[in-house]
PDB file of N, CA and C in Angstrom:
ATOM      1  N   MET A 279     -11.131  11.239 -13.189  1.00  0.00           N
ATOM      2  CA  MET A 279     -11.505   9.734 -13.471  1.00  0.00           C
ATOM      3  C   MET A 279     -12.355   9.434 -13.221  1.00  0.00           C
ATOM      4  N   HIS A 280     -13.325   8.596 -13.839  1.00  0.00           N
ATOM      5  CA  HIS A 280     -14.233   7.840 -13.675  1.00  0.00           C
ATOM      6  C   HIS A 280     -14.101   6.573 -12.826  1.00  0.00           C
ATOM      7  N   GLN A 281     -14.985   5.912 -12.522  1.00  0.00           N
ATOM      8  CA  GLN A 281     -15.002   4.793 -11.932  1.00  0.00           C
ATOM      9  C   GLN A 281     -14.417   3.381 -12.082  1.00  0.00           C
ATOM     10  N   SER A 282     -14.839   3.381 -13.579  1.00  0.00           N
ATOM     11  CA  SER A 282     -14.557   2.319 -14.586  1.00  0.00           C
ATOM     12  C   SER A 282     -12.971   2.487 -14.792  1.00  0.00           C
ATOM     13  N   ASP A 283     -12.604   4.019 -15.629  1.00  0.00           N
ATOM     14  CA  ASP A 283     -11.648   4.150 -15.929  1.00  0.00           C
ATOM     15  C   ASP A 283     -10.620   4.149 -14.393  1.00  0.00           C
ATOM     16  N   HIS A 284     -10.801   4.459 -13.402  1.00  0.00           N
ATOM     17  CA  HIS A 284      -9.941   3.930 -12.159  1.00  0.00           C
ATOM     18  C   HIS A 284      -9.718   2.554 -11.637  1.00  0.00           C
ATOM     19  N   ALA A 285     -10.794   1.731 -12.231  1.00  0.00           N
ATOM     20  CA  ALA A 285     -10.675   0.322 -11.584  1.00  0.00           C
ATOM     21  C   ALA A 285     -10.113  -0.325 -12.537  1.00  0.00           C
ATOM     22  N   ALA A 286     -10.036   0.098 -14.192  1.00  0.00           N
ATOM     23  CA  ALA A 286      -9.277  -0.994 -15.147  1.00  0.00           C
ATOM     24  C   ALA A 286      -8.013  -0.073 -14.667  1.00  0.00           C
ATOM     25  N   ALA A 287      -7.343   0.899 -14.453  1.00  0.00           N
ATOM     26  CA  ALA A 287      -5.877   1.053 -14.062  1.00  0.00           C
ATOM     27  C   ALA A 287      -5.446   0.722 -12.677  1.00  0.00           C
ATOM     28  N   MET A 288      -6.134   0.261 -11.735  1.00  0.00           N
ATOM     29  CA  MET A 288      -5.880  -0.390 -10.779  1.00  0.00           C
ATOM     30  C   MET A 288      -5.709  -1.755 -10.804  1.00  0.00           C
ATOM     31  N   ALA A 289      -6.596  -2.281 -11.707  1.00  0.00           N
ATOM     32  CA  ALA A 289      -6.267  -4.023 -12.291  1.00  0.00           C
ATOM     33  C   ALA A 289      -4.983  -3.905 -13.278  1.00  0.00           C
ATOM     34  N   GLU A 290      -4.811  -3.044 -14.061  1.00  0.00           N
ATOM     35  CA  GLU A 290      -3.743  -3.279 -14.637  1.00  0.00           C
ATOM     36  C   GLU A 290      -2.367  -3.094 -13.761  1.00  0.00           C
ATOM     37  N   ARG A 291      -2.434  -1.520 -12.733  1.00  0.00           N
ATOM     38  CA  ARG A 291      -1.210  -1.946 -11.751  1.00  0.00           C
ATOM     39  C   ARG A 291      -1.353  -3.471 -11.115  1.00  0.00           C
ATOM     40  N   PHE A 292      -2.161  -3.942 -10.512  1.00  0.00           N
ATOM     41  CA  PHE A 292      -2.176  -5.537 -10.234  1.00  0.00           C
ATOM     42  C   PHE A 292      -1.423  -6.406 -11.102  1.00  0.00           C
ATOM     43  N   ARG A 293      -2.140  -6.323 -12.470  1.00  0.00           N
ATOM     44  CA  ARG A 293      -1.256  -7.007 -13.113  1.00  0.00           C
ATOM     45  C   ARG A 293      -0.035  -6.875 -13.137  1.00  0.00           C
ATOM     46  N   GLU A 294       0.763  -5.854 -13.343  1.00  0.00           N
ATOM     47  CA  GLU A 294       2.098  -5.144 -13.632  1.00  0.00           C
ATOM     48  C   GLU A 294       3.054  -6.273 -12.184  1.00  0.00           C
ATOM     49  N   LEU A 295       2.155  -5.940 -11.135  1.00  0.00           N
ATOM     50  CA  LEU A 295       2.614  -6.416  -9.780  1.00  0.00           C
ATOM     51  C   LEU A 295       3.051  -7.969 -10.022  1.00  0.00           C
ATOM     52  N   VAL A 296       1.518  -8.431 -10.356  1.00  0.00           N
ATOM     53  CA  VAL A 296       1.684  -9.985 -10.412  1.00  0.00           C
ATOM     54  C   VAL A 296       2.826 -10.550 -11.634  1.00  0.00           C
ATOM     55  N   GLU A 297       3.086  -9.865 -12.691  1.00  0.00           N
ATOM     56  CA  GLU A 297       3.408 -10.152 -13.778  1.00  0.00           C
ATOM     57  C   GLU A 297       4.925 -10.379 -13.694  1.00  0.00           C
ATOM     58  N   SER A 298       5.794  -8.985 -12.689  1.00  0.00           N
ATOM     59  CA  SER A 298       6.996  -8.291 -12.352  1.00  0.00           C
ATOM     60  C   SER A 298       7.207  -9.468 -11.249  1.00  0.00           C
ATOM     61  N   SER A 299       6.559 -10.149 -10.876  1.00  0.00           N
ATOM     62  CA  SER A 299       6.791 -11.264  -9.497  1.00  0.00           C
ATOM     63  C   SER A 299       7.328 -12.367 -10.543  1.00  0.00           C
ATOM     64  N   GLY A 300       6.875 -12.533 -11.512  1.00  0.00           N
ATOM     65  CA  GLY A 300       7.112 -13.877 -12.607  1.00  0.00           C
ATOM     66  C   GLY A 300       5.829 -14.898 -12.445  1.00  0.00           C
ATOM     67  N   ASP A 301       4.763 -14.537 -11.954  1.00  0.00           N
ATOM     68  CA  ASP A 301       3.519 -15.178 -11.648  1.00  0.00           C
ATOM     69  C   ASP A 301       2.371 -14.497 -12.914  1.00  0.00           C
ATOM     70  N   SER A 302       1.580 -14.924 -13.646  1.00  0.00           N
ATOM     71  CA  SER A 302       0.746 -14.866 -14.339  1.00  0.00           C
ATOM     72  C   SER A 302      -0.832 -15.077 -14.011  1.00  0.00           C
ATOM     73  N   LEU A 303      -2.052 -14.543 -14.175  1.00  0.00           N
ATOM     74  CA  LEU A 303      -3.445 -14.840 -13.977  1.00  0.00           C
ATOM     75  C   LEU A 303      -3.890 -14.844 -15.216  1.00  0.00           C
ATOM     76  N   PRO A 304      -4.733 -15.573 -15.734  1.00  0.00           N
ATOM     77  CA  PRO A 304      -5.508 -15.507 -16.829  1.00  0.00           C
ATOM     78  C   PRO A 304      -6.468 -13.902 -17.190  1.00  0.00           C
ATOM     79  N   ASP A 305      -6.642 -13.515 -18.284  1.00  0.00           N
ATOM     80  CA  ASP A 305      -7.096 -12.059 -18.687  1.00  0.00           C
ATOM     81  C   ASP A 305      -8.380 -12.064 -17.559  1.00  0.00           C
ATOM     82  N   ASN A 306      -9.396 -13.273 -17.709  1.00  0.00           N
ATOM     83  CA  ASN A 306     -10.767 -13.084 -17.360  1.00  0.00           C
ATOM     84  C   ASN A 306     -10.730 -12.885 -15.924  1.00  0.00           C
ATOM     85  N   HIS A 307      -9.407 -13.098 -15.005  1.00  0.00           N
ATOM     86  CA  HIS A 307      -9.523 -12.739 -13.480  1.00  0.00           C
ATOM     87  C   HIS A 307      -9.511 -11.241 -13.645  1.00  0.00           C
ATOM     88  N   TYR A 308      -8.418 -10.990 -14.409  1.00  0.00           N
ATOM     89  CA  TYR A 308      -8.386  -9.319 -14.209  1.00  0.00           C
ATOM     90  C   TYR A 308      -9.445  -8.337 -14.497  1.00  0.00           C
ATOM     91  N   ASP A 309     -10.324  -9.044 -15.456  1.00  0.00           N
ATOM     92  CA  ASP A 309     -11.526  -8.417 -15.684  1.00  0.00           C
ATOM     93  C   ASP A 309     -12.749  -8.232 -14.772  1.00  0.00           C
ATOM     94  N   GLU A 310     -12.703  -9.516 -14.017  1.00  0.00           N
ATOM     95  CA  GLU A 310     -13.267  -9.589 -12.598  1.00  0.00           C
ATOM     96  C   GLU A 310     -12.618  -8.970 -11.541  1.00  0.00           C
ATOM     97  N   LEU A 311     -11.457  -8.908 -11.647  1.00  0.00           N
ATOM     98  CA  LEU A 311     -10.961  -7.695 -10.727  1.00  0.00           C
ATOM     99  C   LEU A 311     -11.559  -6.367 -10.995  1.00  0.00           C
ATOM    100  N   ARG A 312     -11.210  -5.903 -12.171  1.00  0.00           N
ATOM    101  CA  ARG A 312     -11.848  -4.689 -12.418  1.00  0.00           C
ATOM    102  C   ARG A 312     -13.172  -4.543 -12.178  1.00  0.00           C
ATOM    103  N   LEU A 313     -14.058  -5.308 -12.585  1.00  0.00           N
ATOM    104  CA  LEU A 313     -15.825  -5.284 -11.979  1.00  0.00           C
ATOM    105  C   LEU A 313     -15.756  -5.283 -10.586  1.00  0.00           C
ATOM    106  N   ILE A 314     -15.016  -5.629  -9.726  1.00  0.00           N
ATOM    107  CA  ILE A 314     -15.064  -6.052  -8.173  1.00  0.00           C
ATOM    108  C   ILE A 314     -14.750  -4.509  -7.737  1.00  0.00           C
ATOM    109  N   ILE A 315     -13.436  -4.142  -8.386  1.00  0.00           N
ATOM    110  CA  ILE A 315     -13.425  -2.610  -8.004  1.00  0.00           C
ATOM    111  C   ILE A 315     -14.047  -1.747  -8.408  1.00  0.00           C
ATOM    112  N   GLU A 316     -14.540  -1.900  -9.220  1.00  0.00           N
ATOM    113  CA  GLU A 316     -15.378  -0.818  -9.559  1.00  0.00           C
ATOM    114  C   GLU A 316     -16.749  -0.717  -9.068  1.00  0.00           C
ATOM    115  N   ALA A 317     -17.344  -2.087  -8.810  1.00  0.00           N
ATOM    116  CA  ALA A 317     -18.386  -2.172  -7.811  1.00  0.00           C
ATOM    117  C   ALA A 317     -18.221  -1.280  -6.491  1.00  0.00           C
ATOM    118  N   GLY A 318     -17.120  -1.909  -5.896  1.00  0.00           N
ATOM    119  CA  GLY A 318     -16.402  -1.077  -4.650  1.00  0.00           C
ATOM    120  C   GLY A 318     -16.463   0.323  -4.719  1.00  0.00           C
ATOM    121  N   LEU A 319     -15.909   1.015  -5.820  1.00  0.00           N
ATOM    122  CA  LEU A 319     -16.198   2.349  -5.937  1.00  0.00           C
ATOM    123  C   LEU A 319     -17.357   3.093  -6.333  1.00  0.00           C
ATOM    124  N   ASP A 320     -18.168   2.380  -6.803  1.00  0.00           N
ATOM    125  CA  ASP A 320     -19.807   2.814  -7.003  1.00  0.00           C
ATOM    126  C   ASP A 320     -20.479   2.704  -5.549  1.00  0.00           C
ATOM    127  N   THR A 321     -19.999   1.688  -4.621  1.00  0.00           N
ATOM    128  CA  THR A 321     -20.884   1.814  -3.661  1.00  0.00           C
ATOM    129  C   THR A 321     -20.309   2.666  -2.430  1.00  0.00           C
ATOM    130  N   ALA A 322     -19.188   3.198  -2.744  1.00  0.00           N
ATOM    131  CA  ALA A 322     -18.225   3.930  -1.783  1.00  0.00           C
ATOM    132  C   ALA A 322     -19.250   5.680  -2.187  1.00  0.00           C
ATOM    133  N   LEU A 323     -19.234   5.693  -3.701  1.00  0.00           N
ATOM    134  CA  LEU A 323     -19.956   6.771  -3.845  1.00  0.00           C
ATOM    135  C   LEU A 323     -21.147   7.044  -3.612  1.00  0.00           C
ATOM    136  N   ILE A 324     -22.161   6.007  -3.311  1.00  0.00           N
ATOM    137  CA  ILE A 324     -23.640   6.217  -3.489  1.00  0.00           C
ATOM    138  C   ILE A 324     -23.837   6.408  -1.704  1.00  0.00           C
ATOM    139  N   GLU A 325     -22.796   5.594  -1.128  1.00  0.00           N
ATOM    140  CA  GLU A 325     -22.967   6.060   0.161  1.00  0.00           C
ATOM    141  C   GLU A 325     -22.906   7.362   0.761  1.00  0.00           C
ATOM    142  N   THR A 326     -21.838   7.831   0.168  1.00  0.00           N
ATOM    143  CA  THR A 326     -21.163   9.569   0.104  1.00  0.00           C
ATOM    144  C   THR A 326     -22.537  10.127  -0.239  1.00  0.00           C
ATOM    145  N   MET A 327     -22.915   9.905  -1.563  1.00  0.00           N
ATOM    146  CA  MET A 327     -24.010  10.869  -1.707  1.00  0.00           C
ATOM    147  C   MET A 327     -25.313  10.807  -0.654  1.00  0.00           C
ATOM    148  N   GLU A 328     -25.804   9.318  -0.570  1.00  0.00           N
ATOM    149  CA  GLU A 328     -26.710   9.465   0.437  1.00  0.00           C
ATOM    150  C   GLU A 328     -26.478  10.053   1.701  1.00  0.00           C
ATOM    151  N   LYS A 329     -25.353  10.155   2.507  1.00  0.00           N
ATOM    152  CA  LYS A 329     -24.965  10.945   3.661  1.00  0.00           C
ATOM    153  C   LYS A 329     -25.163  12.321   3.313  1.00  0.00           C
ATOM    154  N   ILE A 330     -24.422  13.055   2.260  1.00  0.00           N
ATOM    155  CA  ILE A 330     -24.614  14.582   1.619  1.00  0.00           C
ATOM    156  C   ILE A 330     -25.990  14.884   1.419  1.00  0.00           C
ATOM    157  N   SER A 331     -27.044  13.892   0.953  1.00  0.00           N
ATOM    158  CA  SER A 331     -28.654  14.240   0.822  1.00  0.00           C
ATOM    159  C   SER A 331     -29.288  13.981   2.150  1.00  0.00           C
ATOM    160  N   SER A 332     -28.662  13.525   3.170  1.00  0.00           N
ATOM    161  CA  SER A 332     -29.544  13.386   4.514  1.00  0.00           C
ATOM    162  C   SER A 332     -29.023  14.662   5.138  1.00  0.00           C
ATOM    163  N   GLN A 333     -27.789  15.266   5.070  1.00  0.00           N
ATOM    164  CA  GLN A 333     -27.237  16.473   5.751  1.00  0.00           C
ATOM    165  C   GLN A 333     -28.254  17.803   4.875  1.00  0.00           C
ATOM    166  N   LEU A 334     -28.319  17.708   3.813  1.00  0.00           N
ATOM    167  CA  LEU A 334     -28.965  18.843   2.973  1.00  0.00           C
ATOM    168  C   LEU A 334     -30.410  18.761   3.113  1.00  0.00           C
ATOM    169  N   THR A 335     -30.946  17.621   3.502  1.00  0.00           N
ATOM    170  CA  THR A 335     -32.259  17.681   4.172  1.00  0.00           C
ATOM    171  C   THR A 335     -32.285  17.941   5.314  1.00  0.00           C
ATOM    172  N   LYS A 336     -31.209  17.697   6.325  1.00  0.00           N
ATOM    173  CA  LYS A 336     -31.595  18.103   7.344  1.00  0.00           C
ATOM    174  C   LYS A 336     -31.537  19.855   7.715  1.00  0.00           C
ATOM    175  N   MET A 337     -30.682  20.262   6.848  1.00  0.00           N
ATOM    176  CA  MET A 337     -30.297  21.571   6.620  1.00  0.00           C
ATOM    177  C   MET A 337     -31.581  22.518   5.975  1.00  0.00           C
ATOM    178  N   ALA A 338     -32.340  21.787   4.952  1.00  0.00           N
ATOM    179  CA  ALA A 338     -33.272  22.089   4.476  1.00  0.00           C
ATOM    180  C   ALA A 338     -34.627  22.187   5.519  1.00  0.00           C
ATOM    181  N   HIS A 339     -34.748  21.314   6.742  1.00  0.00           N
ATOM    182  CA  HIS A 339     -35.852  21.098   7.395  1.00  0.00           C
ATOM    183  C   HIS A 339     -35.221  22.528   8.504  1.00  0.00           C
ATOM    184  N   ASP A 340     -34.050  22.655   9.097  1.00  0.00           N
ATOM    185  CA  ASP A 340     -33.771  23.748   9.623  1.00  0.00           C
ATOM    186  C   ASP A 340     -33.890  25.027   9.084  1.00  0.00           C
ATOM    187  N   ILE A 341     -33.530  25.587   7.833  1.00  0.00           N
ATOM    188  CA  ILE A 341     -33.913  26.756   7.236  1.00  0.00           C
ATOM    189  C   ILE A 341     -35.284  27.027   7.396  1.00  0.00           C
ATOM    190  N   GLN A 342     -36.196  25.909   7.141  1.00  0.00           N
ATOM    191  CA  GLN A 342     -37.542  26.104   6.939  1.00  0.00           C
ATOM    192  C   GLN A 342     -38.249  26.371   8.629  1.00  0.00           C
ATOM    193  N   ASN A 343     -37.854  25.456   9.714  1.00  0.00           N
ATOM    194  CA  ASN A 343     -37.842  26.195  10.932  1.00  0.00           C
ATOM    195  C   ASN A 343     -37.425  27.306  11.311  1.00  0.00           C
ATOM    196  N   LYS A 344     -36.652  27.802  10.810  1.00  0.00           N
ATOM    197  CA  LYS A 344     -35.949  29.238  11.313  1.00  0.00           C
ATOM    198  C   LYS A 344     -37.127  30.280  10.388  1.00  0.00           C
ATOM    199  N   ALA A 345     -37.481  29.762   9.394  1.00  0.00           N
ATOM    200  CA  ALA A 345     -38.094  31.031   8.432  1.00  0.00           C
ATOM    201  C   ALA A 345     -39.445  31.002   9.018  1.00  0.00           C
ATOM    202  N   GLU A 346     -39.883  30.362   9.583  1.00  0.00           N
ATOM    203  CA  GLU A 346     -41.339  30.371  10.327  1.00  0.00           C
ATOM    204  C   GLU A 346     -41.217  31.167  11.434  1.00  0.00           C
ATOM    205  N   PHE A 347     -40.342  31.205  12.032  1.00  0.00           N
ATOM    206  CA  PHE A 347     -40.037  31.944  13.450  1.00  0.00           C
ATOM    207  C   PHE A 347     -39.451  33.446  13.230  1.00  0.00           C
ATOM    208  N   PHE A 348     -38.897  33.267  11.721  1.00  0.00           N
ATOM    209  CA  PHE A 348     -38.390  34.840  11.687  1.00  0.00           C
ATOM    210  C   PHE A 348     -39.599  35.934  11.276  1.00  0.00           C
ATOM    211  N   ASP A 349     -39.179  36.828  11.778  1.00  0.00           N
ATOM    212  CA  ASP A 349     -40.500  38.311  11.723  1.00  0.00           C
ATOM    213  C   ASP A 349     -39.783  39.456  10.435  1.00  0.00           C
TER     214      ASP A 349
END
C-alpha cells in the first residue's frame, strides 16, 4: 500500500471512531489529518532509506579496502 493510500485509510478509521462516539468534525480536518499522516510516513521512509544508504556506502568502502589487499 502506498503512503497516500495508507494515510487515507488511517484518517478514515479515525473518522469512524469519532463518528461512532457520536461526534463529528468537518471534512477538511480529516483531509489535514491525512496530509499529516502521509508526511509522517514519508519522513519515516526517507530516514530509513538514508540509514540503508549509509550502511551500503560503508559496505562498499569495506569491500574496496579488502580488495586492495587481496592477492
